Amino acid sequence: MNPVQHHSLFTDFDIDLFKAGKHFKLYEKLGAHLLEVDGVYGCYFAVWAPSAKNVSVVGDFNYWVEGQHPLQVRWDSSGIWEGFIPGIDKGTKYKFKIQSNHGDVITEKADPFALYCETPPHTASVVWDLDYKWKDASWMKNRANHNGLDKPMSVYEVHLGSWKRNLEQNRSLSYIELAEDLVSYVKETGFTHVEFMPIMEYPFDPSWGYQLVGYFAPTSRFGKPQDFMFLVDKLHQAGIGVILDWVPSHFPSDAHGLGFFDGSHLYEHPDIRKGYHPDWKSLIFNYGRNEVRSFLISNAIFWLQHYHADGLRVDAVASMLYLDYSRKDGEWEPNIYGGRENLETISFLKDFNEAVYQMFPDVQTIAEESTSFPMVSRPTFLGGLGFGMKWMMGWMHDTLHYFKKEPIYRKYHQNDITFSMTYAFTENFMLPLSHDEVVYGKHSILGRMTGDEWQRFANLRLLYGYMFTHPGTKLLFMGAEFGQSEEWNFESSLEWHLLQYDYHKGIKQCITDLNALYRNYPALYEKQFSAEGFEWINYSDSENSVLAYIRKGNKEKEQLIVVCNMTPQVHEHYRIGLPKSGKLTEIFTSDKLEYGGSGVTNSSVIKVEKLPWNGRECSAEIQLPPLGMVVFTLS
């Protein structure tokens, strides 16, 4: 049995940074690291456990016997235990056996910094490396041109376990299989990015990955870490960006996880009012503890550095920002100023965003934040939280609520569909139709649409047309792009068989063409976060439930005219005011026969007349298709 040798990867400077909450590459020090010491190969182990009396490494190399490979605690009061064990090789399974100073509590914990984990329900960590030869140099060099705020970002949100399944073997596709099937599909449909629901190791399938244990390990359900790198690599080679869901908001209390790690409240806040989430029955990080901040920010940097992620979508930010989130009176304590804001979280999120953008200025952070908390996507030097974008939850709720209404009643709810423009430029908004909208009895997006079969599909195409021409970036959950009928079920595949039917094929083609429209016309993205990029033509025609607006880019001559008809009534001579004379050319209609529409289209060229309308000197008559959206160039 090889004894543990004293060895350290930490310098005094590392320890100072760690204690200050400013060590953002902790994964290079803590965890398990294969290396050579004095000509001997083995593995260096290091774990943070300041309340431990003893820590030893147990694993398949020592028959999981405690005490045979004890680690030594550092002299500097950092609480880090470390040591080098000769002969340990890649693939070795291990855990940390921790005896606490608090009584005789002995716990067996997975490594918080493990690069690879056993497949649940097994819970051991696995010694691994990050060796991989990337082939995405072209993408990485030029990705600022794909991820910028003035670039098109149309995101396909994916749950890897249920996107498509191998029906013969009744299993999810592997990372390697997805690198073939998913990459070609996303390329075909024209999305610019994919967003993966959490792929970090998680113990409980029904959590969809939002309760993590292995923060530094891609889930082994679908393959090895290098297999996931291969998937990201293939997406990049196809010109597709990768956004990862990141969950710093809470973690589960599983025995092998972060909770009560060394017999003390190490990662979670010790006050139950700040450390326990009543909705999710989970634990909340102690954002005021510097070492925890180092852990979390290091984790974010890790996925950007070693897995070439192009962005992080931060889950449940609202639950982090407010001390009274989902809590009744008496269940929370105000901050030092008497307010409900969690000042430690605010400070942490600012540090996180500053670190990310300093080290990776060509990526984006995106906040899932459902309240009116100010300046979420404004720079920290202006007092903001520093995110690149924020989900526009209000738009999502108002729009889906509107489209559930029978068209005959929509004239009474015109303000519901136009209200988003009153605050559209207060943040850098992403418009989400996410997984949260197709579960728990909410129906699928198609299932929200009203009317007979033809009208339901027409409404869906109209909704997507409105979404893709509304200011902001876009996110669509998998299945919505072809009109999934049933709610999403994480245990089964999407309803791919529906693509044999014309209406569903039509929805998919419509989304494909909308993605192309969004990518190909700068007026739809160059000023998508600026009031300069949008102008109403007419928002007050509630009687006809019609919206007309202009989208603008950097060049005046490239502006687009968009008109939405929210009723089944065809308008053959509908006049709209226009900013200048010239001609209108229809470049998109959601009513195409190919999509399953009725085929109402406008002639190739519509002359603009010098006839005042809608407060403008010029105007033109157009045809509006039933439950349809049309887009014109004006030249």
XYZ file of C-alpha atoms in Angstrom:
635
model
C 0.000 0.000 0.000
C 1.580 3.291 -1.101
C 1.664 5.839 1.725
C 0.471 9.420 1.330
C 3.358 11.793 0.640
C 3.389 15.446 1.572
C 3.000 17.579 -1.524
C 1.178 20.810 -2.323
C 0.031 22.679 -5.416
C -0.809 25.748 -3.330
C 1.359 28.817 -2.968
C 0.887 31.410 -0.241
C -0.617 33.664 -2.898
C -3.180 30.972 -3.784
C -4.236 30.776 -0.164
C -4.534 34.559 0.121
C -6.725 34.682 -2.994
C -8.844 31.780 -1.776
C -9.493 33.412 1.584
C -10.270 36.734 -0.102
C -12.862 35.175 -2.446
C -10.714 36.079 -5.443
C -9.239 32.725 -6.532
C -11.059 32.014 -9.764
C -9.065 28.952 -10.876
C -9.391 26.800 -7.780
C -9.947 23.753 -9.989
C -6.227 23.858 -10.765
C -5.474 23.294 -7.055
C -8.336 21.517 -5.284
C -9.656 18.108 -6.330
C -7.689 15.208 -7.794
C -4.725 15.908 -10.084
C -2.655 13.288 -11.883
C 1.018 14.261 -11.812
C 4.580 13.102 -11.236
C 6.417 13.784 -7.964
C 10.120 12.941 -7.789
C 9.796 10.601 -10.750
C 6.775 8.799 -9.311
C 3.342 8.980 -10.962
C 0.276 9.264 -8.851
C -2.489 11.611 -7.823
C -2.493 14.713 -5.639
C -5.673 15.183 -3.632
C -6.825 18.386 -1.953
C -10.110 19.236 -0.254
C -11.395 22.190 1.769
C -12.710 20.942 5.131
C -11.811 23.392 7.903
C -14.030 21.728 10.543
C -12.538 18.279 9.979
C -10.515 16.392 12.577
C -9.306 13.811 10.041
C -9.642 13.439 6.255
C -8.618 10.375 4.294
C -9.036 9.276 0.704
C -10.969 6.052 0.260
C -11.561 4.268 -3.007
C -11.345 1.111 -5.034
C -7.542 1.279 -4.653
C -7.742 0.680 -0.871
C -11.022 -1.226 -0.652
C -12.760 1.914 0.699
C -11.024 1.474 4.074
C -10.853 4.645 6.139
C -7.542 5.896 7.505
C -5.190 4.068 5.143
C -4.532 7.204 3.087
C -4.900 10.193 5.431
C -4.417 13.718 4.111
C -2.561 16.413 6.026
C -4.109 19.733 6.965
C -2.170 22.821 5.888
C -0.510 24.941 8.568
C -1.998 28.229 7.302
C -5.548 27.915 8.743
C -6.977 27.649 5.231
C -8.751 24.428 6.164
C -7.287 22.619 3.147
C -6.249 18.966 3.481
C -3.840 17.582 0.896
C -1.456 14.808 -0.053
C 0.056 12.810 -2.922
C -0.741 9.112 -3.315
C 1.652 7.235 -5.658
C 0.274 4.687 -8.068
C -3.210 6.170 -8.461
C -4.220 6.229 -12.107
C -6.938 7.664 -14.310
C -10.256 5.893 -13.733
C -9.740 5.294 -10.022
C -12.928 5.714 -7.988
C -12.638 7.660 -4.738
C -14.314 9.732 -2.030
C -13.193 11.764 0.954
C -13.869 10.233 4.359
C -14.251 13.137 6.774
C -14.360 12.984 10.569
C -15.629 16.254 11.960
C -14.443 18.231 14.954
C -18.119 18.531 15.851
C -18.635 15.287 17.754
C -18.090 11.974 16.062
C -19.746 12.853 12.747
C -18.103 10.858 9.957
C -19.191 11.521 6.389
C -18.169 10.088 3.040
C -18.227 12.838 0.459
C -17.778 13.035 -3.281
C -15.039 15.422 -4.372
C -16.578 18.896 -4.984
C -13.947 19.409 -7.713
C -14.195 15.970 -9.340
C -13.798 16.072 -13.120
C -15.822 12.896 -13.611
C -18.396 11.020 -11.527
C -19.915 7.591 -11.428
C -23.253 7.348 -13.183
C -26.136 7.847 -10.727
C -27.375 6.243 -8.571
C -23.678 5.465 -7.857
C -21.983 8.386 -6.148
C -18.200 8.028 -6.242
C -15.857 10.504 -7.880
C -13.495 9.281 -10.604
C -9.890 10.398 -11.097
C -9.742 11.903 -14.579
C -7.985 14.425 -16.783
C -9.032 17.100 -19.261
C -6.792 16.060 -22.134
C -8.484 16.764 -25.471
C -7.325 18.102 -28.821
C -9.783 20.822 -29.809
C -10.490 21.547 -33.468
C -12.586 24.697 -33.036
C -9.770 27.266 -33.290
C -11.559 29.175 -36.052
C -14.710 29.522 -33.971
C -12.833 30.536 -30.822
C -10.841 33.148 -32.691
C -13.917 34.728 -34.246
C -16.657 34.025 -31.724
C -17.036 37.678 -30.743
C -18.735 37.966 -34.143
C -21.283 35.359 -33.031
C -21.799 36.278 -29.373
C -21.899 40.094 -29.510
C -24.919 42.051 -28.327
C -25.309 43.416 -31.846
C -25.337 39.941 -33.408
C -28.243 37.537 -33.986
C -28.728 35.062 -31.171
C -31.447 32.468 -31.725
C -31.105 29.811 -29.035
C -32.371 26.224 -29.153
C -32.862 25.039 -25.557
C -32.124 21.332 -25.148
C -32.561 18.707 -22.441
C -30.045 16.112 -23.565
C -31.769 13.144 -21.973
C -35.050 13.603 -23.822
C -34.255 15.370 -27.096
C -34.147 12.093 -28.997
C -33.892 8.558 -27.704
C -32.644 5.285 -29.114
C -36.007 3.539 -29.228
C -34.619 0.041 -29.767
C -32.573 0.216 -26.574
C -34.890 2.696 -24.803
C -32.042 5.009 -23.842
C -30.940 8.577 -24.326
C -28.433 9.394 -27.028
C -24.782 9.680 -25.999
C -22.687 12.827 -26.366
C -21.043 11.184 -29.391
C -24.390 10.356 -31.013
C -25.666 13.862 -30.306
C -22.574 15.271 -31.990
C -23.994 13.759 -35.176
C -27.775 14.063 -34.819
C -28.186 17.261 -32.781
C -25.503 19.222 -34.608
C -26.951 18.468 -38.042
C -30.493 19.260 -36.849
C -29.576 22.616 -35.283
C -27.614 23.497 -38.413
C -30.583 22.561 -40.607
C -33.092 24.631 -38.631
C -30.796 27.634 -38.468
C -30.457 28.329 -34.757
C -27.280 30.244 -33.914
C -26.777 28.701 -30.463
C -27.855 25.763 -28.340
C -28.471 26.062 -24.625
C -28.055 22.886 -22.628
C -30.120 22.464 -19.501
C -27.625 21.599 -16.755
C -25.139 18.956 -17.849
C -23.141 19.047 -14.588
C -23.546 15.810 -12.622
C -26.844 15.570 -10.759
C -28.279 12.681 -8.744
C -32.032 12.982 -9.387
C -33.449 12.783 -12.928
C -36.745 14.592 -12.143
C -34.732 17.679 -11.137
C -33.832 17.981 -14.874
C -30.292 18.730 -13.709
C -31.109 21.799 -11.620
C -29.896 20.214 -8.365
C -26.195 19.618 -8.859
C -23.639 17.555 -6.997
C -20.740 17.344 -9.465
C -20.170 20.992 -10.311
C -17.038 20.323 -12.383
C -18.131 17.087 -14.086
C -20.379 16.677 -17.131
C -22.927 14.016 -16.276
C -21.663 10.532 -17.045
C -25.180 9.500 -18.150
C -24.201 10.297 -21.738
C -20.481 9.592 -21.777
C -17.095 10.770 -20.587
C -15.923 14.376 -20.182
C -14.000 14.202 -23.454
C -17.175 13.023 -25.195
C -18.932 16.183 -24.080
C -15.967 18.219 -25.294
C -16.380 16.458 -28.648
C -20.035 17.539 -28.790
C -19.157 21.169 -28.058
C -16.310 20.954 -30.568
C -18.630 19.660 -33.310
C -21.176 22.402 -32.617
C -18.455 25.024 -32.886
C -17.118 23.532 -36.110
C -20.670 23.826 -37.492
C -20.784 27.507 -36.536
C -23.116 26.976 -33.564
C -22.496 28.529 -30.148
C -22.967 26.702 -26.842
C -24.622 28.173 -23.752
C -24.644 26.181 -20.518
C -27.229 26.457 -17.760
C -25.390 27.235 -14.542
C -26.966 26.807 -11.111
C -25.323 28.799 -8.301
C -28.705 29.373 -6.624
C -29.025 26.154 -4.593
C -27.868 22.537 -4.255
C -29.412 19.290 -2.954
C -28.828 17.836 0.489
C -27.762 14.396 -0.785
C -25.427 12.703 1.696
C -22.474 12.605 -0.718
C -22.871 16.227 -1.822
C -21.889 19.666 -0.549
C -24.355 19.839 2.324
C -22.905 19.745 5.866
C -19.674 18.854 4.097
C -17.215 18.685 6.980
C -19.775 18.394 9.748
C -20.423 22.136 9.565
C -22.395 24.468 7.318
C -19.459 24.866 4.965
C -21.021 25.693 1.592
C -24.567 26.505 2.724
C -25.561 29.520 4.826
C -25.858 28.484 8.504
C -29.022 30.568 9.040
C -31.975 28.517 7.774
C -33.643 31.767 6.672
C -30.817 32.225 4.175
C -29.533 28.674 3.777
C -32.623 26.619 2.966
C -34.939 26.937 -0.028
C -38.534 26.076 0.930
C -39.745 25.615 -2.666
C -37.073 23.180 -3.768
C -36.190 21.644 -0.368
C -32.580 22.440 -1.152
C -29.643 24.283 0.406
C -28.518 27.788 -0.515
C -24.888 28.807 -0.870
C -23.378 31.198 1.654
C -22.591 34.027 -0.776
C -20.932 36.070 1.964
C -18.258 33.434 2.607
C -15.196 34.224 0.548
C -14.126 30.632 -0.012
C -17.596 29.776 -1.354
C -17.410 32.726 -3.749
C -14.049 31.401 -4.975
C -15.634 27.966 -5.485
C -18.604 29.266 -7.487
C -16.754 31.757 -9.667
C -14.020 29.186 -10.326
C -16.752 26.826 -11.461
C -18.103 29.348 -13.958
C -14.618 30.061 -15.308
C -13.905 26.316 -15.545
C -16.689 25.660 -18.078
C -15.657 28.648 -20.164
C -11.992 27.662 -20.155
C -11.976 23.882 -20.403
C -15.235 23.243 -22.263
C -15.155 26.332 -24.516
C -18.675 27.429 -23.494
C -19.852 30.623 -25.178
C -22.147 31.693 -22.404
C -23.702 30.874 -19.065
C -27.422 31.194 -18.424
C -27.713 31.685 -14.667
C -30.717 29.922 -13.194
C -33.149 31.342 -10.612
C -31.443 34.702 -10.083
C -34.584 36.172 -8.501
C -34.458 33.549 -5.741
C -30.909 34.659 -4.986
C -31.574 38.395 -4.964
C -34.389 38.577 -2.429
C -34.223 37.537 1.208
C -38.007 37.097 1.289
C -38.237 34.986 -1.874
C -40.986 32.376 -1.228
C -40.895 33.226 2.473
C -43.665 34.491 4.733
C -43.355 37.264 7.292
C -41.118 36.121 10.112
C -39.275 33.637 7.874
C -36.720 36.137 6.662
C -34.509 38.836 8.105
C -34.058 42.258 6.448
C -30.612 43.413 5.370
C -28.649 45.998 7.365
C -30.592 48.803 5.653
C -33.962 47.239 6.408
C -34.535 46.089 2.812
C -35.347 42.737 1.278
C -32.379 42.590 -1.104
C -29.637 40.062 -0.379
C -26.593 42.328 -0.391
C -24.147 39.405 -0.287
C -25.713 37.908 -3.420
C -25.625 41.234 -5.240
C -21.924 41.574 -4.437
C -21.282 37.967 -5.522
C -23.099 38.355 -8.865
C -21.150 41.513 -9.643
C -17.867 39.728 -8.860
C -18.943 36.770 -10.999
C -19.794 38.887 -14.029
C -16.681 41.029 -13.714
C -14.496 37.920 -13.560
C -16.203 36.276 -16.540
C -16.037 39.304 -18.815
C -12.496 40.180 -17.787
C -11.249 36.696 -18.670
C -13.655 35.953 -21.551
C -14.870 39.220 -23.100
C -16.353 37.339 -26.080
C -18.963 35.325 -24.117
C -22.316 36.246 -22.594
C -23.893 35.756 -19.189
C -27.687 35.599 -19.200
C -29.875 36.014 -16.114
C -33.103 34.144 -15.610
C -34.559 36.890 -13.449
C -38.325 37.270 -13.179
C -38.737 40.488 -11.185
C -38.225 44.171 -11.873
C -34.868 44.263 -10.086
C -33.099 47.202 -11.772
C -30.090 47.111 -14.087
C -29.571 43.347 -14.180
C -27.955 43.604 -17.623
C -26.106 46.856 -17.085
C -22.359 47.097 -16.339
C -21.205 46.989 -12.741
C -19.404 50.315 -13.148
C -22.821 51.888 -13.733
C -24.284 50.151 -10.699
C -25.710 47.151 -12.534
C -25.281 43.445 -11.836
C -23.156 43.072 -14.971
C -25.052 40.389 -16.917
C -24.997 40.518 -20.705
C -28.701 39.734 -21.038
C -31.825 39.008 -19.013
C -34.815 36.798 -19.822
C -37.920 38.861 -20.660
C -40.369 36.924 -18.523
C -43.049 39.617 -18.710
C -43.136 39.420 -22.505
C -43.443 35.642 -22.320
C -46.356 35.667 -19.875
C -48.248 38.502 -21.576
C -47.797 37.040 -25.048
C -48.842 33.494 -24.169
C -51.814 34.858 -22.225
C -52.853 36.928 -25.246
C -52.583 34.048 -27.706
C -54.830 31.878 -25.528
C -57.674 34.313 -26.155
C -60.224 33.811 -28.945
C -59.454 36.345 -31.720
C -62.864 37.962 -31.305
C -61.836 39.121 -27.815
C -58.318 40.234 -28.648
C -59.415 43.776 -29.491
C -60.085 44.268 -25.789
C -56.542 43.189 -24.911
C -54.432 45.165 -27.384
C -52.465 46.653 -24.491
C -51.426 43.169 -23.347
C -49.576 42.499 -26.581
C -48.068 45.997 -26.899
C -47.123 46.528 -23.240
C -43.689 44.908 -23.587
C -42.513 47.826 -25.705
C -42.935 50.220 -22.768
C -39.954 48.573 -21.015
C -38.248 46.638 -23.820
C -35.052 48.686 -23.644
C -34.617 48.936 -19.867
C -32.537 45.738 -20.086
C -30.835 43.657 -22.765
C -33.719 41.231 -23.088
C -33.822 37.679 -24.421
C -37.330 36.485 -25.357
C -37.789 32.980 -23.890
C -40.306 30.284 -24.683
C -38.536 27.866 -22.376
C -39.002 24.427 -20.839
C -40.812 26.013 -17.883
C -43.694 26.916 -20.206
C -44.426 23.364 -21.349
C -44.671 21.448 -18.054
C -46.922 21.056 -15.023
C -50.223 21.292 -16.854
C -49.408 24.416 -18.851
C -49.708 22.455 -22.131
C -47.290 22.681 -25.048
C -46.897 26.013 -26.844
C -49.149 24.659 -29.616
C -51.597 23.513 -26.942
C -51.928 27.136 -25.768
C -53.204 28.265 -29.161
C -56.923 28.764 -29.684
C -59.327 27.815 -32.513
C -59.683 24.846 -34.847
C -56.654 22.936 -36.098
C -55.871 25.377 -38.917
C -56.201 28.381 -36.612
C -54.049 26.818 -33.883
C -51.156 26.318 -36.280
C -51.699 29.755 -37.852
C -51.642 31.301 -34.367
C -48.418 29.462 -33.585
C -46.722 30.721 -36.765
C -47.999 34.222 -35.983
C -46.629 34.009 -32.433
C -43.215 32.975 -33.740
C -43.272 35.703 -36.379
C -44.056 38.297 -33.732
C -41.314 36.870 -31.482
C -38.609 36.919 -34.158
C -39.366 40.514 -35.168
C -39.762 41.836 -31.612
C -36.582 43.487 -30.234
C -34.342 41.129 -28.291
C -32.591 37.804 -28.735
C -34.653 34.577 -28.932
C -34.870 31.267 -27.078
C -37.092 28.333 -28.037
C -37.348 25.061 -26.144
C -36.892 21.881 -28.157
C -40.044 20.518 -29.744
C -41.662 23.930 -30.044
C -39.973 24.344 -33.436
C -42.208 21.665 -34.973
C -45.323 22.126 -32.856
C -44.947 19.404 -30.224
C -48.494 18.443 -29.208
C -47.963 17.091 -25.721
C -46.267 18.641 -22.735
C -42.570 17.934 -22.402
C -41.742 14.720 -20.551
C -38.120 14.399 -19.420
C -38.404 10.604 -19.510
C -39.334 10.251 -23.172
C -38.275 11.505 -26.577
C -39.765 14.464 -28.401
C -42.676 13.576 -30.704
C -40.567 13.279 -33.833
C -43.263 11.226 -35.568
C -45.318 14.429 -35.901
C -43.016 15.597 -38.688
C -44.801 13.235 -41.066
C -47.785 15.620 -40.910
C -47.906 18.751 -43.068
C -48.877 21.233 -40.360
C -45.946 20.204 -38.155
C -43.555 20.163 -41.095
C -44.862 23.645 -41.879
C -44.073 24.929 -38.399
C -40.528 23.578 -38.655
C -40.038 25.215 -42.058
C -41.479 28.466 -40.736
C -38.989 28.479 -37.824
C -36.151 27.637 -40.221
C -37.097 30.604 -42.412
C -37.553 32.926 -39.424
C -34.064 32.009 -38.227
C -32.729 32.862 -41.684
C -34.675 36.137 -41.708
C -33.262 37.070 -38.294
C -29.701 36.185 -39.293
C -29.787 37.793 -42.720
C -31.374 41.175 -41.959
C -29.280 43.440 -39.676
C -32.373 45.534 -38.876
C -33.514 42.657 -36.670
C -30.361 42.449 -34.538
C -27.956 45.382 -34.841
C -30.029 47.571 -32.504
C -32.064 44.849 -30.815
C -31.384 46.343 -27.366
C -31.821 49.993 -28.326
C -34.923 52.143 -28.748
C -33.305 53.351 -31.968
C -33.971 49.903 -33.438
C -37.757 50.022 -33.110
C -40.566 52.378 -34.104
C -44.308 51.908 -33.972
C -46.307 52.561 -37.117
C -49.627 51.775 -35.438
C -50.291 50.043 -32.123
C -53.789 51.429 -31.520
C -55.835 49.570 -34.159
C -57.448 47.395 -31.524
C -60.641 47.046 -33.567
C -58.751 44.973 -36.163
C -56.164 43.625 -33.676
C -53.347 44.724 -35.976
C -49.821 45.755 -35.010
C -47.467 47.547 -37.395
C -43.900 48.544 -36.612
C -40.490 49.289 -38.100
C -37.251 47.483 -37.219
C -34.041 49.407 -37.862
C -30.364 48.595 -38.098
C -27.344 50.817 -38.565
C -28.236 51.643 -42.168
C -31.475 53.532 -42.735
C -32.095 51.931 -46.121
C -32.146 48.424 -44.566
C -35.134 48.952 -42.260
C -37.967 46.423 -42.230
C -41.725 46.916 -41.987
C -43.602 44.322 -39.909
C -47.382 43.929 -39.722
C -49.227 41.359 -37.560
C -52.903 40.497 -37.996
C -54.144 38.817 -34.818
C -57.543 37.789 -36.259
C -58.696 35.274 -38.919
C -60.089 38.171 -40.987
C -58.260 38.832 -44.268
C -57.648 42.556 -44.851
C -57.261 43.118 -48.581
C -56.738 46.884 -48.528
C -55.072 47.633 -45.229
C -53.241 50.957 -45.260
C -50.141 51.635 -43.209
C -48.187 54.861 -42.806
C -44.570 54.794 -43.936
C -41.540 56.982 -43.211
C -40.639 57.612 -46.845
C -41.678 57.031 -50.443
C -40.459 54.111 -52.493
C -41.666 50.527 -52.779
C -42.542 47.704 -50.425
C -41.325 44.179 -51.146
C -42.685 41.269 -49.131
C -39.833 39.059 -47.877
C -41.713 36.909 -45.379
C -45.246 35.823 -44.596
C -46.316 33.315 -41.967
C -49.293 32.425 -44.197
C -47.283 30.598 -46.863
C -48.946 27.526 -48.342
C -45.716 25.676 -47.617
C -46.211 26.338 -43.902
C -49.835 25.212 -43.937
C -51.172 28.734 -44.433
C -53.861 30.009 -46.793
C -51.428 31.551 -49.269
C -52.505 35.202 -48.983
C -49.519 37.151 -50.285
C -48.679 40.620 -51.519
C -47.715 41.432 -55.083
C -44.040 41.597 -55.844
C -43.859 45.395 -55.610
C -46.207 47.714 -53.733
C -45.837 51.373 -54.586
C -45.718 53.790 -51.665
C -48.034 56.764 -52.162
C -47.706 60.360 -51.035
C -50.834 59.935 -48.938
C -50.639 60.836 -45.231
C -51.536 58.013 -42.828
C -50.724 57.060 -39.238
C -49.164 60.493 -38.767
C -46.780 60.016 -41.681
C -46.633 61.680 -45.081
C -46.518 58.420 -47.062
C -48.503 55.205 -46.981
C -49.302 52.029 -48.875
C -52.084 49.469 -49.091
C -51.182 45.888 -48.277
C -52.933 42.552 -47.926
C -52.970 41.084 -44.448
C -53.301 37.294 -44.248
C -55.534 35.674 -41.618
C -53.740 35.167 -38.296
C -50.609 36.143 -40.157
C -47.449 38.214 -39.947
C -45.788 39.837 -42.951
C -42.421 41.526 -43.327
C -41.454 44.001 -46.045
C -38.340 45.817 -47.122
C -38.815 49.502 -47.936
C -36.610 50.797 -50.712
